[in-house]
PDB file of C-alpha atoms in Angstrom:
ATOM      1  CA  MET S 135      76.583  78.415  78.667  1.00  0.00           C
ATOM      2  CA  ALA S 136      76.494  76.647  82.062  1.00  0.00           C
ATOM      3  CA  ASP S 137      77.553  73.293  80.569  1.00  0.00           C
ATOM      4  CA  SER S 138      80.443  74.950  78.744  1.00  0.00           C
ATOM      5  CA  ILE S 139      81.575  76.754  81.925  1.00  0.00           C
ATOM      6  CA  GLU S 140      81.430  73.548  83.972  1.00  0.00           C
ATOM      7  CA  GLY S 141      83.635  71.720  81.487  1.00  0.00           C
ATOM      8  CA  GLN S 142      86.163  74.553  81.361  1.00  0.00           C
ATOM      9  CA  VAL S 143      86.246  74.830  85.150  1.00  0.00           C
ATOM     10  CA  ARG S 144      86.826  71.095  85.462  1.00  0.00           C
ATOM     11  CA  GLY S 145      89.737  71.383  83.030  1.00  0.00           C
ATOM     12  CA  ALA S 146      91.211  74.358  84.925  1.00  0.00           C
ATOM     13  CA  VAL S 147      91.007  72.556  88.259  1.00  0.00           C
ATOM     14  CA  ASP S 148      92.566  69.435  86.710  1.00  0.00           C
ATOM     15  CA  ALA S 149      95.473  71.506  85.360  1.00  0.00           C
ATOM     16  CA  TRP S 150      95.947  73.174  88.757  1.00  0.00           C
ATOM     17  CA  LEU S 151      95.976  69.791  90.483  1.00  0.00           C
ATOM     18  CA  ARG S 152      98.696  68.609  88.093  1.00  0.00           C
ATOM     19  CA  TRP S 153     100.764  71.718  88.859  1.00  0.00           C
ATOM     20  CA  LEU S 154     100.301  71.741  92.635  1.00  0.00           C
ATOM     21  CA  PRO S 155     102.756  68.875  93.444  1.00  0.00           C
ATOM     22  CA  ARG S 156     105.550  70.983  91.914  1.00  0.00           C
ATOM     23  CA  TRP S 157     104.899  73.946  94.201  1.00  0.00           C
ATOM     24  CA  ARG S 158     107.282  74.462  97.095  1.00  0.00           C
ATOM     25  CA  ILE S 159     106.762  76.876  99.923  1.00  0.00           C
ATOM     26  CA  GLY S 160     110.377  77.998  99.596  1.00  0.00           C
ATOM     27  CA  THR S 161     109.448  79.699  96.313  1.00  0.00           C
ATOM     28  CA  ALA S 162     106.962  81.966  98.065  1.00  0.00           C
ATOM     29  CA  ARG S 163     107.750  85.500  99.171  1.00  0.00           C
ATOM     30  CA  GLY S 164     105.906  88.428 100.654  1.00  0.00           C
ATOM     31  CA  ARG S 165     103.990  90.925  98.568  1.00  0.00           C
ATOM     32  CA  THR S 166     104.081  94.682  98.964  1.00  0.00           C
ATOM     33  CA  ARG S 167     100.833  95.164  96.997  1.00  0.00           C
ATOM     34  CA  VAL S 168      97.386  93.618  97.216  1.00  0.00           C
ATOM     35  CA  CYS S 169      96.756  91.104  94.420  1.00  0.00           C
ATOM     36  CA  ARG S 170      93.721  92.320  92.472  1.00  0.00           C
ATOM     37  CA  THR S 171      93.058  88.802  91.176  1.00  0.00           C
ATOM     38  CA  CYS S 172      92.848  87.184  94.614  1.00  0.00           C
ATOM     39  CA  PHE S 173      91.896  89.828  97.187  1.00  0.00           C
ATOM     40  CA  GLY S 174      88.172  89.652  97.974  1.00  0.00           C
ATOM     41  CA  SER S 175      87.499  87.289  95.074  1.00  0.00           C
ATOM     42  CA  PRO S 176      84.101  85.510  95.222  1.00  0.00           C
ATOM     43  CA  VAL S 177      85.700  82.711  93.197  1.00  0.00           C
ATOM     44  CA  SER S 178      88.165  82.158  96.046  1.00  0.00           C
ATOM     45  CA  THR S 179      85.236  81.809  98.457  1.00  0.00           C
ATOM     46  CA  ALA S 180      83.453  79.418  96.114  1.00  0.00           C
ATOM     47  CA  ALA S 181      86.600  77.280  95.875  1.00  0.00           C
ATOM     48  CA  GLY S 182      86.920  77.156  99.673  1.00  0.00           C
ATOM     49  CA  LEU S 183      90.277  78.940  99.728  1.00  0.00           C
ATOM     50  CA  ASP S 184      90.675  80.715 103.062  1.00  0.00           C
ATOM     51  CA  HIS S 185      93.272  83.189 104.275  1.00  0.00           C
ATOM     52  CA  ASP S 186      95.638  80.395 105.347  1.00  0.00           C
ATOM     53  CA  VAL S 187      96.250  79.223 101.772  1.00  0.00           C
ATOM     54  CA  PRO S 188      99.570  80.620 100.454  1.00  0.00           C
ATOM     55  CA  HIS S 189      99.011  83.327  97.879  1.00  0.00           C
ATOM     56  CA  ALA S 190     100.975  81.601  95.114  1.00  0.00           C
ATOM     57  CA  VAL S 191      98.777  78.498  95.420  1.00  0.00           C
ATOM     58  CA  GLN S 192      95.573  80.521  95.398  1.00  0.00           C
ATOM     59  CA  HIS S 193      96.735  82.771  92.570  1.00  0.00           C
ATOM     60  CA  ALA S 194      97.589  79.808  90.345  1.00  0.00           C
ATOM     61  CA  LEU S 195      94.001  78.521  90.493  1.00  0.00           C
ATOM     62  CA  LEU S 196      92.173  81.846  90.372  1.00  0.00           C
ATOM     63  CA  ASN S 197      94.203  83.024  87.411  1.00  0.00           C
ATOM     64  CA  ARG S 198      93.252  79.950  85.383  1.00  0.00           C
ATOM     65  CA  LEU S 199      89.606  80.558  86.245  1.00  0.00           C
ATOM     66  CA  ARG S 200      89.904  84.242  85.354  1.00  0.00           C
ATOM     67  CA  TYR S 201      91.022  83.235  81.871  1.00  0.00           C
ATOM     68  CA  ILE S 202      87.695  81.406  81.437  1.00  0.00           C
ATOM     69  CA  VAL S 203      85.688  84.541  82.239  1.00  0.00           C
ATOM     70  CA  ASP S 204      87.879  86.717  80.023  1.00  0.00           C
ATOM     71  CA  ALA S 205      87.568  84.317  77.073  1.00  0.00           C
ATOM     72  CA  GLU S 206      83.771  84.075  77.415  1.00  0.00           C
ATOM     73  CA  VAL S 207      83.397  87.858  77.576  1.00  0.00           C
ATOM     74  CA  ASP S 208      85.741  88.326  74.603  1.00  0.00           C
ATOM     75  CA  THR S 209      83.694  85.865  72.528  1.00  0.00           C
ATOM     76  CA  TYR S 210      80.417  87.536  73.501  1.00  0.00           C
ATOM     77  CA  THR S 211      81.848  90.980  72.737  1.00  0.00           C
ATOM     78  CA  ALA S 212      83.140  89.948  69.307  1.00  0.00           C
ATOM     79  CA  ARG S 213      79.753  88.470  68.379  1.00  0.00           C
ATOM     80  CA  ASN S 214      77.337  90.992  69.839  1.00  0.00           C
ATOM     81  CA  LEU S 215      79.033  94.287  70.727  1.00  0.00           C
ATOM     82  CA  PRO S 216      80.658  95.790  67.619  1.00  0.00           C
ATOM     83  CA  LEU S 217      81.426  99.190  69.157  1.00  0.00           C
ATOM     84  CA  VAL S 218      83.198  97.770  72.199  1.00  0.00           C
ATOM     85  CA  ASP S 219      84.991  95.219  70.033  1.00  0.00           C
ATOM     86  CA  ARG S 220      86.240  97.962  67.716  1.00  0.00           C
ATOM     87  CA  GLU S 221      87.567 100.030  70.628  1.00  0.00           C
ATOM     88  CA  LEU S 222      89.314  97.024  72.146  1.00  0.00           C
ATOM     89  CA  ARG S 223      90.985  96.225  68.848  1.00  0.00           C
ATOM     90  CA  ARG S 224      92.067  99.834  68.430  1.00  0.00           C
ATOM     91  CA  ALA S 225      93.542  99.881  71.949  1.00  0.00           C
ATOM     92  CA  ALA S 226      95.384  96.590  71.346  1.00  0.00           C
ATOM     93  CA  ALA S 227      96.830  97.905  68.089  1.00  0.00           C
ATOM     94  CA  GLY S 228      98.202 100.941  69.917  1.00  0.00           C
ATOM     95  CA  GLU S 229     100.072  98.969  72.565  1.00  0.00           C
ATOM     96  CA  PRO S 230     103.878  99.315  72.417  1.00  0.00           C
ATOM     97  CA  ASP S 231     105.878  96.499  70.821  1.00  0.00           C
ATOM     98  CA  GLY S 232     108.837  96.796  73.197  1.00  0.00           C
ATOM     99  CA  TYR S 233     110.137  94.235  75.663  1.00  0.00           C
ATOM    100  CA  ARG S 234     107.324  93.025  77.967  1.00  0.00           C
ATOM    101  CA  PRO S 235     108.577  90.514  80.564  1.00  0.00           C
ATOM    102  CA  GLU S 236     105.079  90.063  82.021  1.00  0.00           C
ATOM    103  CA  ALA S 237     103.626  88.838  78.703  1.00  0.00           C
ATOM    104  CA  ASP S 238     103.051  85.185  77.787  1.00  0.00           C
ATOM    105  CA  LEU S 239     103.626  83.878  81.308  1.00  0.00           C
ATOM    106  CA  ALA S 240     102.123  80.587  82.408  1.00  0.00           C
ATOM    107  CA  PRO S 241      98.787  81.006  84.233  1.00  0.00           C
ATOM    108  CA  GLU S 242     100.477  80.223  87.544  1.00  0.00           C
ATOM    109  CA  PHE S 243     102.704  83.290  87.264  1.00  0.00           C
ATOM    110  CA  ASP S 244     100.672  85.768  85.223  1.00  0.00           C
ATOM    111  CA  GLY S 245      99.995  88.857  87.306  1.00  0.00           C
ATOM    112  CA  LEU S 246     102.823  88.284  89.785  1.00  0.00           C
ATOM    113  CA  ASP S 247     105.787  90.616  90.148  1.00  0.00           C
ATOM    114  CA  VAL S 248     108.466  89.783  87.577  1.00  0.00           C
ATOM    115  CA  ASP S 249     111.301  90.888  89.885  1.00  0.00           C
ATOM    116  CA  PRO S 250     112.035  89.922  93.511  1.00  0.00           C
ATOM    117  CA  GLU S 251     111.835  92.511  96.249  1.00  0.00           C
ATOM    118  CA  PRO S 252     114.946  94.752  96.257  1.00  0.00           C
ATOM    119  CA  ASP S 253     117.645  94.038  98.818  1.00  0.00           C
ATOM    120  CA  PRO S 254     119.686  97.135  99.792  1.00  0.00           C
ATOM    121  CA  THR S 255     122.647  94.935 100.746  1.00  0.00           C
ATOM    122  CA  GLN S 256     122.669  93.184  97.368  1.00  0.00           C
ATOM    123  CA  PRO S 257     121.682  95.670  94.661  1.00  0.00           C
ATOM    124  CA  PHE S 258     120.586  94.310  91.286  1.00  0.00           C
ATOM    125  CA  LEU S 259     122.667  94.899  88.181  1.00  0.00           C
ATOM    126  CA  PHE S 260     119.374  95.175  86.311  1.00  0.00           C
ATOM    127  CA  THR S 261     115.695  94.290  86.699  1.00  0.00           C
ATOM    128  CA  LEU S 262     113.241  92.941  84.128  1.00  0.00           C
ATOM    129  CA  ALA S 263     110.898  95.844  84.813  1.00  0.00           C
ATOM    130  CA  GLY S 264     113.765  98.267  84.282  1.00  0.00           C
ATOM    131  CA  LEU S 265     114.682  96.696  80.946  1.00  0.00           C
ATOM    132  CA  ALA S 266     111.042  96.935  79.850  1.00  0.00           C
ATOM    133  CA  ALA S 267     110.953 100.626  80.792  1.00  0.00           C
ATOM    134  CA  GLU S 268     114.114 101.326  78.801  1.00  0.00           C
ATOM    135  CA  ASP S 269     112.642  99.617  75.739  1.00  0.00           C
ATOM    136  CA  ALA S 270     109.271 101.370  75.960  1.00  0.00           C
ATOM    137  CA  PRO S 271     108.442 104.137  73.449  1.00  0.00           C
ATOM    138  CA  PRO S 272     107.949 107.714  74.724  1.00  0.00           C
ATOM    139  CA  ALA S 273     104.693 108.292  76.581  1.00  0.00           C
ATOM    140  CA  GLY S 274     101.983 110.350  74.928  1.00  0.00           C
ATOM    141  CA  GLY S 275     102.507 109.262  71.314  1.00  0.00           C
ATOM    142  CA  THR S 276     103.024 111.482  68.317  1.00  0.00           C
ATOM    143  CA  ASP S 277     100.877 114.370  67.096  1.00  0.00           C
ATOM    144  CA  GLU S 278      99.743 112.201  64.157  1.00  0.00           C
ATOM    145  CA  GLU S 279      98.545 109.491  66.562  1.00  0.00           C
ATOM    146  CA  ALA S 280      96.687 112.026  68.659  1.00  0.00           C
ATOM    147  CA  ALA S 281      95.004 113.449  65.560  1.00  0.00           C
ATOM    148  CA  ALA S 282      93.898 109.961  64.530  1.00  0.00           C
ATOM    149  CA  GLU S 283      91.838 109.464  67.694  1.00  0.00           C
ATOM    150  CA  PRO S 284      88.143 109.130  66.748  1.00  0.00           C
ATOM    151  CA  GLU S 285      85.600 111.736  67.842  1.00  0.00           C
ATOM    152  CA  PHE S 286      82.293 110.313  69.107  1.00  0.00           C
ATOM    153  CA  THR S 287      78.933 111.963  68.721  1.00  0.00           C
ATOM    154  CA  GLU S 288      76.656 111.951  71.750  1.00  0.00           C
ATOM    155  CA  GLN S 289      74.546 109.253  70.102  1.00  0.00           C
ATOM    156  CA  ALA S 290      77.624 107.083  69.550  1.00  0.00           C
ATOM    157  CA  LYS S 291      78.701 107.594  73.172  1.00  0.00           C
ATOM    158  CA  GLN S 292      75.306 106.447  74.415  1.00  0.00           C
ATOM    159  CA  ALA S 293      75.434 103.382  72.171  1.00  0.00           C
ATOM    160  CA  LEU S 294      78.915 102.550  73.486  1.00  0.00           C
ATOM    161  CA  ARG S 295      77.724 102.931  77.085  1.00  0.00           C
ATOM    162  CA  ARG S 296      74.840 100.523  76.406  1.00  0.00           C
ATOM    163  CA  GLU S 297      77.238  97.966  74.961  1.00  0.00           C
ATOM    164  CA  LEU S 298      79.598  98.356  77.927  1.00  0.00           C
ATOM    165  CA  ALA S 299      76.669  97.732  80.277  1.00  0.00           C
ATOM    166  CA  LEU S 300      75.778  94.566  78.339  1.00  0.00           C
ATOM    167  CA  ALA S 301      79.390  93.385  78.504  1.00  0.00           C
ATOM    168  CA  ASP S 302      79.406  93.955  82.270  1.00  0.00           C
ATOM    169  CA  GLU S 303      76.122  92.052  82.695  1.00  0.00           C
ATOM    170  CA  HIS S 304      77.492  89.128  80.689  1.00  0.00           C
ATOM    171  CA  ALA S 305      80.708  89.098  82.733  1.00  0.00           C
ATOM    172  CA  GLN S 306      78.682  88.949  85.948  1.00  0.00           C
ATOM    173  CA  ALA S 307      76.544  86.102  84.576  1.00  0.00           C
ATOM    174  CA  VAL S 308      79.645  84.152  83.558  1.00  0.00           C
ATOM    175  CA  GLY S 309      81.256  84.831  86.935  1.00  0.00           C
ATOM    176  CA  THR S 310      78.173  83.567  88.770  1.00  0.00           C
ATOM    177  CA  ALA S 311      78.043  80.388  86.681  1.00  0.00           C
ATOM    178  CA  LEU S 312      81.773  79.883  87.254  1.00  0.00           C
ATOM    179  CA  CYS S 313      81.386  80.212  91.049  1.00  0.00           C
ATOM    180  CA  PHE S 314      78.669  77.548  91.083  1.00  0.00           C
ATOM    181  CA  ALA S 315      80.862  75.280  88.946  1.00  0.00           C
ATOM    182  CA  VAL S 316      83.919  75.797  91.167  1.00  0.00           C
ATOM    183  CA  ALA S 317      81.906  75.009  94.290  1.00  0.00           C
ATOM    184  CA  GLY S 318      81.388  71.515  92.897  1.00  0.00           C
ATOM    185  CA  HIS S 319      85.163  70.921  93.099  1.00  0.00           C
ATOM    186  CA  ARG S 320      85.685  72.110  96.691  1.00  0.00           C
ATOM    187  CA  GLU S 321      86.327  68.623  98.002  1.00  0.00           C
ATOM    188  CA  ARG S 322      88.993  67.925  95.370  1.00  0.00           C
ATOM    189  CA  ILE S 323      90.650  71.260  96.087  1.00  0.00           C
ATOM    190  CA  ALA S 324      90.533  70.790  99.873  1.00  0.00           C
ATOM    191  CA  GLU S 325      91.989  67.284  99.629  1.00  0.00           C
ATOM    192  CA  ALA S 326      94.898  68.488  97.494  1.00  0.00           C
ATOM    193  CA  LEU S 327      95.623  71.377  99.866  1.00  0.00           C
ATOM    194  CA  ALA S 328      95.574  69.075 102.896  1.00  0.00           C
ATOM    195  CA  ARG S 329      97.888  66.586 101.221  1.00  0.00           C
ATOM    196  CA  LEU S 330     100.352  68.857  99.395  1.00  0.00           C
ATOM    197  CA  VAL S 331     100.281  72.340 100.936  1.00  0.00           C
ATOM    198  CA  GLU S 332      99.411  72.095 104.624  1.00  0.00           C
ATOM    199  CA  PRO S 333     102.358  69.763 105.471  1.00  0.00           C
ATOM    200  CA  GLN S 334     104.763  72.292 103.962  1.00  0.00           C
ATOM    201  CA  VAL S 335     103.210  75.109 105.995  1.00  0.00           C
ATOM    202  CA  ASP S 336     103.377  72.994 109.158  1.00  0.00           C
ATOM    203  CA  ASP S 337     107.046  72.165 108.514  1.00  0.00           C
ATOM    204  CA  LEU S 338     107.847  75.845 108.001  1.00  0.00           C
ATOM    205  CA  LEU S 339     106.117  76.829 111.241  1.00  0.00           C
ATOM    206  CA  ALA S 340     107.900  74.034 113.103  1.00  0.00           C
ATOM    207  CA  GLU S 341     111.249  75.215 111.746  1.00  0.00           C
ATOM    208  CA  LEU S 342     110.509  78.784 112.815  1.00  0.00           C
ATOM    209  CA  SER S 343     109.564  77.643 116.311  1.00  0.00           C
ATOM    210  CA  ARG S 344     112.916  75.848 116.619  1.00  0.00           C
ATOM    211  CA  THR S 345     115.002  78.779 115.419  1.00  0.00           C
ATOM    212  CA  LEU S 346     113.253  81.637 117.188  1.00  0.00           C
ATOM    213  CA  GLU S 347     114.651  82.577 120.578  1.00  0.00           C
ATOM    214  CA  GLN S 348     112.528  81.856 123.611  1.00  0.00           C
ATOM    215  CA  PRO S 349     111.225  85.007 125.353  1.00  0.00           C
ATOM    216  CA  ARG S 350     113.231  85.975 128.404  1.00  0.00           C
TER     217      ARG S 350
END
């Protein structure tokens, strides 16, 4: 598994390095919520990304790496955990088919807010999230759908819990292998940040220092 993870990590870092020259600090904006992909991520530490790296830059790399873990766990689950796989398929089949603006985004943008922060002085005519809510089916489902929910015996529940524990153990093993693989690319990542990101941050800070009023 380690060799496979190393190759996938190398490919993810290569793709991120190809994307990074297109990033501009002017496209960044503040967040009102903590990003669950990036905040406290051990992968971020392994990659050498500190708190000074803009979130959009960090998110673009960590999201690509998250896909590797998700794909490995999905493959393991499909091969070895039939109960968990069946429940995942059942949950996916029950997802609404309405408009979903957050679906099928490029890895750089997956997980980010689909709408900008609201501006009281310039109200939106519509938002993507609002359109998705209008197109969503009623919450709760029908009585027929509720009746179709499977009932588990205690033995089946215990078997499902064992499979969930195995899935969690495999995810942790994949995550550990991925962190070691990412650490091998820290120099490449640091060089790209120093060359493409830090000058933009320095220019922004210099511009702010010129425009801010001096204290009286």
